[in-house]
PDB file of C-alpha atoms and ligand atoms in Angstrom:
ATOM      1  CA  MET A   1      76.300  98.300 111.568  1.00  0.00           C
ATOM      2  CA  SER A   2      77.383  98.927 107.038  1.00  0.00           C
ATOM      3  CA  VAL A   3      79.387 101.702 105.466  1.00  0.00           C
ATOM      4  CA  PRO A   4      75.887 102.621 102.328  1.00  0.00           C
ATOM      5  CA  ILE A   5      77.912 101.527  98.839  1.00  0.00           C
ATOM      6  CA  VAL A   6      76.791 103.486  95.932  1.00  0.00           C
ATOM      7  CA  THR A   7      78.335 102.596  92.088  1.00  0.00           C
ATOM      8  CA  THR A   8      77.234 105.915  90.253  1.00  0.00           C
ATOM      9  CA  VAL A   9      77.788 109.502  90.542  1.00  0.00           C
ATOM     10  CA  ALA A  10      74.114 110.671  90.150  1.00  0.00           C
ATOM     11  CA  ARG A  11      73.777 108.936  93.392  1.00  0.00           C
ATOM     12  CA  LEU A  12      76.456 110.355  95.079  1.00  0.00           C
ATOM     13  CA  ARG A  13      75.686 113.810  93.757  1.00  0.00           C
ATOM     14  CA  GLU A  14      72.046 113.289  95.373  1.00  0.00           C
ATOM     15  CA  ILE A  15      73.271 112.145  98.687  1.00  0.00           C
ATOM     16  CA  VAL A  16      76.470 114.856  98.305  1.00  0.00           C
ATOM     17  CA  ALA A  17      73.528 117.558  97.619  1.00  0.00           C
ATOM     18  CA  ALA A  18      71.560 116.545 101.414  1.00  0.00           C
ATOM     19  CA  TRP A  19      74.517 117.214 103.181  1.00  0.00           C
ATOM     20  CA  ARG A  20      74.904 120.261 101.431  1.00  0.00           C
ATOM     21  CA  ARG A  21      71.686 121.475 102.911  1.00  0.00           C
ATOM     22  CA  ASP A  22      72.570 120.474 106.144  1.00  0.00           C
ATOM     23  CA  SER A  23      76.203 122.820 105.759  1.00  0.00           C
ATOM     24  CA  ALA A  24      77.807 119.349 106.333  1.00  0.00           C
ATOM     25  CA  ARG A  25      82.540 119.426 105.648  1.00  0.00           C
ATOM     26  CA  ILE A  26      82.562 116.787 103.416  1.00  0.00           C
ATOM     27  CA  ALA A  27      86.206 114.836 103.340  1.00  0.00           C
ATOM     28  CA  VAL A  28      86.509 112.817 100.346  1.00  0.00           C
ATOM     29  CA  VAL A  29      89.345 109.711 100.782  1.00  0.00           C
ATOM     30  CA  PRO A  30      90.647 107.606  97.447  1.00  0.00           C
ATOM     31  CA  THR A  31      91.698 104.538  97.704  1.00  0.00           C
ATOM     32  CA  MET A  32      91.845 101.408  95.085  1.00  0.00           C
ATOM     33  CA  GLY A  33      90.766  98.818  97.516  1.00  0.00           C
ATOM     34  CA  ALA A  34      92.146  95.963  99.473  1.00  0.00           C
ATOM     35  CA  LEU A  35      91.839  98.179 101.894  1.00  0.00           C
ATOM     36  CA  HIS A  36      94.393  98.186 105.141  1.00  0.00           C
ATOM     37  CA  GLU A  37      95.231 100.279 108.348  1.00  0.00           C
ATOM     38  CA  GLY A  38      97.086 102.646 106.394  1.00  0.00           C
ATOM     39  CA  HIS A  39      93.568 103.637 104.496  1.00  0.00           C
ATOM     40  CA  LEU A  40      91.870 103.324 107.987  1.00  0.00           C
ATOM     41  CA  SER A  41      94.339 106.011 109.333  1.00  0.00           C
ATOM     42  CA  LEU A  42      93.489 107.794 106.840  1.00  0.00           C
ATOM     43  CA  VAL A  43      89.249 107.900 107.437  1.00  0.00           C
ATOM     44  CA  ARG A  44      89.840 107.930 110.782  1.00  0.00           C
ATOM     45  CA  ALA A  45      92.185 111.305 110.291  1.00  0.00           C
ATOM     46  CA  ALA A  46      89.132 112.487 107.759  1.00  0.00           C
ATOM     47  CA  LEU A  47      86.656 112.120 110.598  1.00  0.00           C
ATOM     48  CA  GLU A  48      88.450 114.750 113.067  1.00  0.00           C
ATOM     49  CA  ARG A  49      88.457 117.331 110.054  1.00  0.00           C
ATOM     50  CA  ALA A  50      85.114 116.703 108.957  1.00  0.00           C
ATOM     51  CA  ASP A  51      81.313 115.702 108.581  1.00  0.00           C
ATOM     52  CA  ARG A  52      80.709 113.341 106.241  1.00  0.00           C
ATOM     53  CA  VAL A  53      83.843 111.001 104.779  1.00  0.00           C
ATOM     54  CA  ILE A  54      83.861 109.365 101.652  1.00  0.00           C
ATOM     55  CA  VAL A  55      85.954 106.913 100.943  1.00  0.00           C
ATOM     56  CA  THR A  56      86.204 105.690  97.401  1.00  0.00           C
ATOM     57  CA  LEU A  57      87.094 102.398  96.142  1.00  0.00           C
ATOM     58  CA  PHE A  58      87.616 102.488  91.980  1.00  0.00           C
ATOM     59  CA  VAL A  59      90.938 100.481  90.338  1.00  0.00           C
ATOM     60  CA  ASN A  60      91.955 102.841  87.939  1.00  0.00           C
ATOM     61  CA  PRO A  61      92.645 101.028  84.603  1.00  0.00           C
ATOM     62  CA  LYS A  62      94.396 104.344  83.265  1.00  0.00           C
ATOM     63  CA  GLN A  63      97.405 104.507  86.399  1.00  0.00           C
ATOM     64  CA  PHE A  64      98.564 101.188  85.459  1.00  0.00           C
ATOM     65  CA  ASN A  65     100.964 100.239  82.783  1.00  0.00           C
ATOM     66  CA  SER A  66      99.937  96.954  82.301  1.00  0.00           C
ATOM     67  CA  GLN A  67      97.447  94.524  82.067  1.00  0.00           C
ATOM     68  CA  ALA A  68      98.946  91.879  83.847  1.00  0.00           C
ATOM     69  CA  ASP A  69      99.547  94.498  87.336  1.00  0.00           C
ATOM     70  CA  LEU A  70      95.853  95.672  86.492  1.00  0.00           C
ATOM     71  CA  ALA A  71      95.047  92.157  86.916  1.00  0.00           C
ATOM     72  CA  ALA A  72      97.004  90.663  89.822  1.00  0.00           C
ATOM     73  CA  TYR A  73      95.711  93.816  91.816  1.00  0.00           C
ATOM     74  CA  PRO A  74      93.680  92.639  94.575  1.00  0.00           C
ATOM     75  CA  ARG A  75      90.472  93.072  94.814  1.00  0.00           C
ATOM     76  CA  THR A  76      88.387  92.583  98.161  1.00  0.00           C
ATOM     77  CA  GLU A  77      85.572  95.035  97.704  1.00  0.00           C
ATOM     78  CA  ASP A  78      82.645  92.677 100.784  1.00  0.00           C
ATOM     79  CA  GLU A  79      86.191  93.168 103.062  1.00  0.00           C
ATOM     80  CA  ASP A  80      87.104  96.441 102.488  1.00  0.00           C
ATOM     81  CA  ALA A  81      83.159  97.896 103.780  1.00  0.00           C
ATOM     82  CA  ALA A  82      84.054  96.074 106.587  1.00  0.00           C
ATOM     83  CA  LYS A  83      86.586  97.102 107.627  1.00  0.00           C
ATOM     84  CA  LEU A  84      84.876 101.058 106.928  1.00  0.00           C
ATOM     85  CA  ALA A  85      81.344 100.543 108.622  1.00  0.00           C
ATOM     86  CA  PRO A  86      83.194  99.941 112.501  1.00  0.00           C
ATOM     87  CA  LEU A  87      84.975 103.432 111.742  1.00  0.00           C
ATOM     88  CA  GLY A  88      82.104 104.845 110.969  1.00  0.00           C
ATOM     89  CA  ALA A  89      82.484 106.072 107.741  1.00  0.00           C
ATOM     90  CA  HIS A  90      79.596 107.065 106.212  1.00  0.00           C
ATOM     91  CA  LEU A  91      79.654 106.480 102.010  1.00  0.00           C
ATOM     92  CA  LEU A  92      81.545 104.420 100.170  1.00  0.00           C
ATOM     93  CA  TYR A  93      81.362 105.238  96.411  1.00  0.00           C
ATOM     94  CA  ALA A  94      82.553 102.808  94.283  1.00  0.00           C
ATOM     95  CA  PRO A  95      82.042 103.292  90.421  1.00  0.00           C
ATOM     96  CA  ASP A  96      82.823 100.381  88.014  1.00  0.00           C
ATOM     97  CA  GLY A  97      84.394 101.383  84.750  1.00  0.00           C
ATOM     98  CA  PHE A  98      81.328 102.706  82.628  1.00  0.00           C
ATOM     99  CA  GLU A  99      80.445 104.846  84.955  1.00  0.00           C
ATOM    100  CA  MET A 100      83.789 106.540  85.314  1.00  0.00           C
ATOM    101  CA  TYR A 101      84.771 106.436  81.648  1.00  0.00           C
ATOM    102  CA  PRO A 102      81.858 105.960  79.732  1.00  0.00           C
ATOM    103  CA  ASP A 103      81.933 105.505  75.761  1.00  0.00           C
ATOM    104  CA  GLY A 104      82.828 108.334  73.884  1.00  0.00           C
ATOM    105  CA  PHE A 105      84.941 109.712  77.013  1.00  0.00           C
ATOM    106  CA  ALA A 106      88.189 111.561  75.853  1.00  0.00           C
ATOM    107  CA  THR A 107      89.632 113.582  78.367  1.00  0.00           C
ATOM    108  CA  THR A 108      92.960 113.160  80.262  1.00  0.00           C
ATOM    109  CA  VAL A 109      94.732 115.778  83.307  1.00  0.00           C
ATOM    110  CA  ALA A 110      98.498 116.064  82.930  1.00  0.00           C
ATOM    111  CA  VAL A 111     100.312 118.012  85.640  1.00  0.00           C
ATOM    112  CA  ASN A 112     103.946 118.687  83.617  1.00  0.00           C
ATOM    113  CA  GLY A 113     106.620 118.732  85.783  1.00  0.00           C
ATOM    114  CA  VAL A 114     106.246 117.217  88.943  1.00  0.00           C
ATOM    115  CA  SER A 115     104.783 113.667  87.338  1.00  0.00           C
ATOM    116  CA  GLU A 116     107.609 113.473  84.603  1.00  0.00           C
ATOM    117  CA  GLU A 117     109.949 112.190  86.832  1.00  0.00           C
ATOM    118  CA  LEU A 118     110.843 109.072  89.602  1.00  0.00           C
ATOM    119  CA  CYS A 119     108.106 107.066  88.718  1.00  0.00           C
ATOM    120  CA  GLY A 120     106.548 109.276  86.139  1.00  0.00           C
ATOM    121  CA  ALA A 121     110.143 108.561  84.769  1.00  0.00           C
ATOM    122  CA  PHE A 122     109.264 105.068  85.302  1.00  0.00           C
ATOM    123  CA  ARG A 123     105.758 104.544  84.639  1.00  0.00           C
ATOM    124  CA  PRO A 124     104.678 106.032  81.706  1.00  0.00           C
ATOM    125  CA  GLY A 125     101.447 107.792  81.604  1.00  0.00           C
ATOM    126  CA  HIS A 126     101.210 107.002  85.440  1.00  0.00           C
ATOM    127  CA  PHE A 127     100.586 110.062  86.735  1.00  0.00           C
ATOM    128  CA  GLN A 128      97.883 111.395  83.625  1.00  0.00           C
ATOM    129  CA  GLY A 129      96.007 108.464  84.902  1.00  0.00           C
ATOM    130  CA  VAL A 130      95.880 109.029  88.449  1.00  0.00           C
ATOM    131  CA  ALA A 131      95.568 113.244  88.157  1.00  0.00           C
ATOM    132  CA  THR A 132      92.707 111.714  85.340  1.00  0.00           C
ATOM    133  CA  VAL A 133      90.959 109.814  88.319  1.00  0.00           C
ATOM    134  CA  VAL A 134      91.219 112.410  90.980  1.00  0.00           C
ATOM    135  CA  THR A 135      89.763 115.408  89.568  1.00  0.00           C
ATOM    136  CA  LYS A 136      86.987 113.588  88.346  1.00  0.00           C
ATOM    137  CA  LEU A 137      86.471 112.091  91.833  1.00  0.00           C
ATOM    138  CA  PHE A 138      86.835 115.834  93.685  1.00  0.00           C
ATOM    139  CA  LEU A 139      84.024 117.074  91.361  1.00  0.00           C
ATOM    140  CA  GLN A 140      82.132 113.883  91.437  1.00  0.00           C
ATOM    141  CA  THR A 141      82.585 114.535  95.379  1.00  0.00           C
ATOM    142  CA  GLY A 142      82.127 117.944  95.404  1.00  0.00           C
ATOM    143  CA  ALA A 143      84.463 117.310  99.351  1.00  0.00           C
ATOM    144  CA  GLY A 144      86.023 120.468 100.552  1.00  0.00           C
ATOM    145  CA  LEU A 145      89.129 117.909 101.955  1.00  0.00           C
ATOM    146  CA  ALA A 146      91.076 115.263 100.337  1.00  0.00           C
ATOM    147  CA  PHE A 147      93.152 112.696 102.741  1.00  0.00           C
ATOM    148  CA  PHE A 148      96.366 110.915 101.210  1.00  0.00           C
ATOM    149  CA  GLY A 149      99.209 109.220 102.943  1.00  0.00           C
ATOM    150  CA  GLU A 150     102.317 110.582 102.094  1.00  0.00           C
ATOM    151  CA  LYS A 151     103.777 106.649 101.295  1.00  0.00           C
ATOM    152  CA  ASP A 152     102.839 108.009  97.904  1.00  0.00           C
ATOM    153  CA  PHE A 153     105.147 111.324  97.737  1.00  0.00           C
ATOM    154  CA  GLN A 154     105.207 111.917  94.404  1.00  0.00           C
ATOM    155  CA  GLN A 155     101.364 111.430  94.147  1.00  0.00           C
ATOM    156  CA  LEU A 156     100.218 113.799  96.945  1.00  0.00           C
ATOM    157  CA  HIS A 157     102.341 117.011  95.038  1.00  0.00           C
ATOM    158  CA  VAL A 158     101.068 115.785  91.466  1.00  0.00           C
ATOM    159  CA  VAL A 159      97.019 115.591  93.444  1.00  0.00           C
ATOM    160  CA  ARG A 160      98.002 119.044  95.552  1.00  0.00           C
ATOM    161  CA  ARG A 161      99.392 121.091  92.073  1.00  0.00           C
ATOM    162  CA  LEU A 162      96.141 119.641  90.073  1.00  0.00           C
ATOM    163  CA  ALA A 163      94.468 121.458  92.801  1.00  0.00           C
ATOM    164  CA  ARG A 164      95.480 124.418  92.856  1.00  0.00           C
ATOM    165  CA  ASP A 165      95.990 124.807  89.207  1.00  0.00           C
ATOM    166  CA  LEU A 166      92.265 123.986  87.727  1.00  0.00           C
ATOM    167  CA  ASP A 167      90.580 126.185  91.317  1.00  0.00           C
ATOM    168  CA  ILE A 168      88.595 122.999  92.275  1.00  0.00           C
ATOM    169  CA  PRO A 169      88.782 124.576  96.701  1.00  0.00           C
ATOM    170  CA  ILE A 170      89.806 121.676  97.930  1.00  0.00           C
ATOM    171  CA  GLU A 171      92.628 120.819 101.034  1.00  0.00           C
ATOM    172  CA  VAL A 172      94.628 118.117 100.846  1.00  0.00           C
ATOM    173  CA  VAL A 173      95.752 116.363 103.354  1.00  0.00           C
ATOM    174  CA  ALA A 174      98.938 114.105 103.677  1.00  0.00           C
ATOM    175  CA  CYS A 175      99.285 111.918 106.176  1.00  0.00           C
ATOM    176  CA  PRO A 176     102.601 109.684 107.337  1.00  0.00           C
ATOM    177  CA  THR A 177     102.711 107.208 106.129  1.00  0.00           C
ATOM    178  CA  VAL A 178     101.272 103.366 108.342  1.00  0.00           C
ATOM    179  CA  ARG A 179     104.550 100.506 108.579  1.00  0.00           C
ATOM    180  CA  GLU A 180     104.682  97.141 109.712  1.00  0.00           C
ATOM    181  CA  ALA A 181     105.454  96.538 113.258  1.00  0.00           C
ATOM    182  CA  ASP A 182     108.621  95.985 111.081  1.00  0.00           C
ATOM    183  CA  GLY A 183     108.594  98.560 109.248  1.00  0.00           C
ATOM    184  CA  LEU A 184     107.205  97.926 106.400  1.00  0.00           C
ATOM    185  CA  ALA A 185     105.401 100.201 104.412  1.00  0.00           C
ATOM    186  CA  MET A 186     102.000  99.640 103.824  1.00  0.00           C
ATOM    187  CA  SER A 187     100.796  98.698 100.899  1.00  0.00           C
ATOM    188  CA  SER A 188      98.084  97.359  99.396  1.00  0.00           C
ATOM    189  CA  ARG A 189     100.789  95.525  96.571  1.00  0.00           C
ATOM    190  CA  ASN A 190     101.821  93.626 100.526  1.00  0.00           C
ATOM    191  CA  LEU A 191      99.381  91.128  99.495  1.00  0.00           C
ATOM    192  CA  ARG A 192     101.569  90.016  96.395  1.00  0.00           C
ATOM    193  CA  LEU A 193     104.642  89.300  98.892  1.00  0.00           C
ATOM    194  CA  SER A 194     105.342  85.377  98.426  1.00  0.00           C
ATOM    195  CA  SER A 195     106.494  84.202 102.595  1.00  0.00           C
ATOM    196  CA  GLN A 196     109.957  84.622 101.054  1.00  0.00           C
ATOM    197  CA  GLN A 197     109.954  87.986  99.723  1.00  0.00           C
ATOM    198  CA  ARG A 198     108.027  89.531 102.845  1.00  0.00           C
ATOM    199  CA  GLN A 199     110.713  88.106 104.858  1.00  0.00           C
ATOM    200  CA  ALA A 200     113.307  90.831 102.305  1.00  0.00           C
ATOM    201  CA  ALA A 201     110.517  93.414 101.550  1.00  0.00           C
ATOM    202  CA  PRO A 202     111.695  95.660 105.454  1.00  0.00           C
ATOM    203  CA  LYS A 203     115.162  95.944 104.581  1.00  0.00           C
ATOM    204  CA  LEU A 204     114.354  98.309 102.640  1.00  0.00           C
ATOM    205  CA  ALA A 205     113.042 100.067 105.253  1.00  0.00           C
ATOM    206  CA  GLU A 206     115.380  99.693 107.630  1.00  0.00           C
ATOM    207  CA  ILE A 207     118.234 101.114 104.633  1.00  0.00           C
ATOM    208  CA  LEU A 208     116.124 103.195 103.986  1.00  0.00           C
ATOM    209  CA  PHE A 209     116.034 105.285 107.692  1.00  0.00           C
ATOM    210  CA  GLU A 210     120.127 104.354 107.897  1.00  0.00           C
ATOM    211  CA  THR A 211     120.975 106.254 105.146  1.00  0.00           C
ATOM    212  CA  ALA A 212     118.228 109.355 106.045  1.00  0.00           C
ATOM    213  CA  GLU A 213     120.042 109.178 108.961  1.00  0.00           C
ATOM    214  CA  ARG A 214     123.078 109.489 107.417  1.00  0.00           C
ATOM    215  CA  LEU A 215     122.277 111.857 105.161  1.00  0.00           C
ATOM    216  CA  ALA A 216     120.843 114.652 107.748  1.00  0.00           C
ATOM    217  CA  THR A 217     124.561 114.648 108.728  1.00  0.00           C
ATOM    218  CA  GLY A 218     125.464 117.067 105.424  1.00  0.00           C
ATOM    219  CA  LEU A 219     127.184 113.972 103.948  1.00  0.00           C
ATOM    220  CA  ALA A 220     127.906 113.975  99.983  1.00  0.00           C
ATOM    221  CA  ALA A 221     124.921 111.672  98.504  1.00  0.00           C
ATOM    222  CA  GLU A 222     125.820 110.517  95.045  1.00  0.00           C
ATOM    223  CA  ASP A 223     128.506 108.253  97.618  1.00  0.00           C
ATOM    224  CA  VAL A 224     125.958 107.316 100.516  1.00  0.00           C
ATOM    225  CA  LEU A 225     123.413 106.844  98.254  1.00  0.00           C
ATOM    226  CA  ALA A 226     125.228 103.995  96.300  1.00  0.00           C
ATOM    227  CA  GLU A 227     126.355 102.274  99.459  1.00  0.00           C
ATOM    228  CA  ALA A 228     122.269 102.391  99.895  1.00  0.00           C
ATOM    229  CA  ARG A 229     121.481 100.669  96.053  1.00  0.00           C
ATOM    230  CA  GLN A 230     123.581  98.637  96.628  1.00  0.00           C
ATOM    231  CA  ALA A 231     122.504  97.220  99.398  1.00  0.00           C
ATOM    232  CA  ILE A 232     118.953  97.290  98.734  1.00  0.00           C
ATOM    233  CA  LEU A 233     119.993  95.255  96.259  1.00  0.00           C
ATOM    234  CA  SER A 234     122.246  93.119  98.428  1.00  0.00           C
ATOM    235  CA  ALA A 235     119.339  92.447 100.493  1.00  0.00           C
ATOM    236  CA  GLY A 236     117.723  90.678  97.266  1.00  0.00           C
ATOM    237  CA  TYR A 237     115.188  93.301  95.788  1.00  0.00           C
ATOM    238  CA  ARG A 238     116.234  92.678  91.981  1.00  0.00           C
ATOM    239  CA  GLU A 239     116.333  96.543  89.932  1.00  0.00           C
ATOM    240  CA  VAL A 240     116.618  99.733  92.163  1.00  0.00           C
ATOM    241  CA  GLU A 241     114.558 101.712  90.102  1.00  0.00           C
ATOM    242  CA  TYR A 242     115.633 104.516  91.521  1.00  0.00           C
ATOM    243  CA  LEU A 243     117.151 106.562  95.030  1.00  0.00           C
ATOM    244  CA  GLU A 244     117.019 109.897  95.179  1.00  0.00           C
ATOM    245  CA  LEU A 245     116.783 112.842  97.227  1.00  0.00           C
ATOM    246  CA  ARG A 246     114.616 115.507  96.816  1.00  0.00           C
ATOM    247  CA  ALA A 247     113.490 118.815  98.463  1.00  0.00           C
ATOM    248  CA  GLU A 248     110.185 117.492 100.312  1.00  0.00           C
ATOM    249  CA  ASP A 249     108.756 121.210  98.703  1.00  0.00           C
ATOM    250  CA  ASP A 250     109.290 121.186  95.569  1.00  0.00           C
ATOM    251  CA  LEU A 251     110.367 117.596  94.513  1.00  0.00           C
ATOM    252  CA  SER A 252     113.834 119.742  93.385  1.00  0.00           C
ATOM    253  CA  LEU A 253     117.161 117.068  93.325  1.00  0.00           C
ATOM    254  CA  LEU A 254     119.287 117.894  95.501  1.00  0.00           C
ATOM    255  CA  GLU A 255     123.048 116.754  96.370  1.00  0.00           C
ATOM    256  CA  GLU A 256     122.703 117.353  99.877  1.00  0.00           C
ATOM    257  CA  ALA A 257     120.033 117.513 102.049  1.00  0.00           C
ATOM    258  CA  GLY A 258     120.901 121.542 102.519  1.00  0.00           C
ATOM    259  CA  ARG A 259     116.717 121.470 103.547  1.00  0.00           C
ATOM    260  CA  PRO A 260     113.531 119.275 104.008  1.00  0.00           C
ATOM    261  CA  ALA A 261     114.226 116.704 102.801  1.00  0.00           C
ATOM    262  CA  ARG A 262     112.787 113.340 101.643  1.00  0.00           C
ATOM    263  CA  LEU A 263     114.586 110.308 100.361  1.00  0.00           C
ATOM    264  CA  LEU A 264     112.574 108.381  98.259  1.00  0.00           C
ATOM    265  CA  VAL A 265     112.508 105.064  96.520  1.00  0.00           C
ATOM    266  CA  ALA A 266     111.420 102.958  93.575  1.00  0.00           C
ATOM    267  CA  ALA A 267     112.695  98.723  93.895  1.00  0.00           C
ATOM    268  CA  TRP A 268     111.510  95.648  92.401  1.00  0.00           C
ATOM    269  CA  LEU A 269     111.397  92.257  94.649  1.00  0.00           C
ATOM    270  CA  GLY A 270     110.794  89.553  92.085  1.00  0.00           C
ATOM    271  CA  ASP A 271     108.244  91.107  90.055  1.00  0.00           C
ATOM    272  CA  ILE A 272     106.617  92.822  92.580  1.00  0.00           C
ATOM    273  CA  ARG A 273     107.185  97.213  92.880  1.00  0.00           C
ATOM    274  CA  LEU A 274     107.444  98.168  95.870  1.00  0.00           C
ATOM    275  CA  ILE A 275     107.815 102.435  96.645  1.00  0.00           C
ATOM    276  CA  ASP A 276     108.710 104.296 100.052  1.00  0.00           C
ATOM    277  CA  ASN A 277     110.152 107.270 101.360  1.00  0.00           C
ATOM    278  CA  VAL A 278     111.446 108.906 104.498  1.00  0.00           C
ATOM    279  CA  THR A 279     111.650 112.305 105.571  1.00  0.00           C
ATOM    280  CA  ILE A 280     114.964 114.221 106.446  1.00  0.00           C
ATOM    281  CA  ARG A 281     115.969 117.345 108.791  1.00  0.00           C
ATOM    282  CA  PRO A 282     118.871 118.880 108.233  1.00  0.00           C
ATOM    283  CA  LYS A 283     120.884 118.377 111.272  1.00  0.00           C
TER     284      LYS A 283
HETATM  285  O1  PAF B 301      97.224 105.943  95.781  1.00  0.00           O
HETATM  286  C1  PAF B 301      96.285 105.718  95.639  1.00  0.00           C
HETATM  287  O2  PAF B 301      95.178 103.910  96.238  1.00  0.00           O
HETATM  288  C2  PAF B 301      95.401 105.612  94.213  1.00  0.00           C
HETATM  289  O3  PAF B 301      96.788 106.155  93.243  1.00  0.00           O
HETATM  290  C3  PAF B 301      93.994 107.210  93.447  1.00  0.00           C
HETATM  291  C4  PAF B 301      94.595 108.661  94.473  1.00  0.00           C
HETATM  292  C5  PAF B 301      92.815 105.836  95.338  1.00  0.00           C
HETATM  293  C6  PAF B 301      94.318 107.163  91.935  1.00  0.00           C
HETATM  294  O4  PAF B 301      93.262 106.044  91.826  1.00  0.00           O
END
């Protein structure tokens, strides 16, 4: 069994229209490919809630800050399709750049506020790129459900905000981060780690979980986070872009975990930028 691949909006719309005539509940799982177990967990979750699941594969140039990063992003479409088939996904929608952004394309979706800090502060334009393509994918697929991983926690907030603000009738479903056995959060970027970097990489999650434990006891974040930053650098990371305690519901900055919170990090291991986050339930 293989999963049908569709590359044009017109064909996608025909198929979706037929599904709708049968009153099918339609879900979308947006991806940039290089599928790993994290993506597959989203597809499984989608299959539990929907009659038809569309996985999208589009390496979106608008959300990359550098040409080098875009060029280095892994592209494994055949393997991706092979991974989806046994799960029972119904369609792989893989448009090319011209289909997604035809000549004259001039619209940008910008989600103010929530896009501006954390990753947004270090990757100017990134969330506009994400918001623009996700809006298009929601409108192109007409799905009633969309599945996103909590690993990109800020992205989840951006996507929820845009769906609400633009009255797009879609439920955004968050799924837990999937980790390797050693704790490293799964990411398509992990494919680019050298074997030495791969050994150092899980330290980030380890430090994050330990720090979350400490913060859950109500300790002031400032000192705890300063120690954690140092620990990340000592583990071989070359730079910590941010390590912040934020409220789970609105991402506001917290000085202590007095309410449900997330500890979020972005750090560079060599030339690879990794992000992760863990939840904190105050004790
Ligand atoms: O999380 C991702 O892989 C991307 O940001 C997304 C949501 C597919 C948009 O390009």
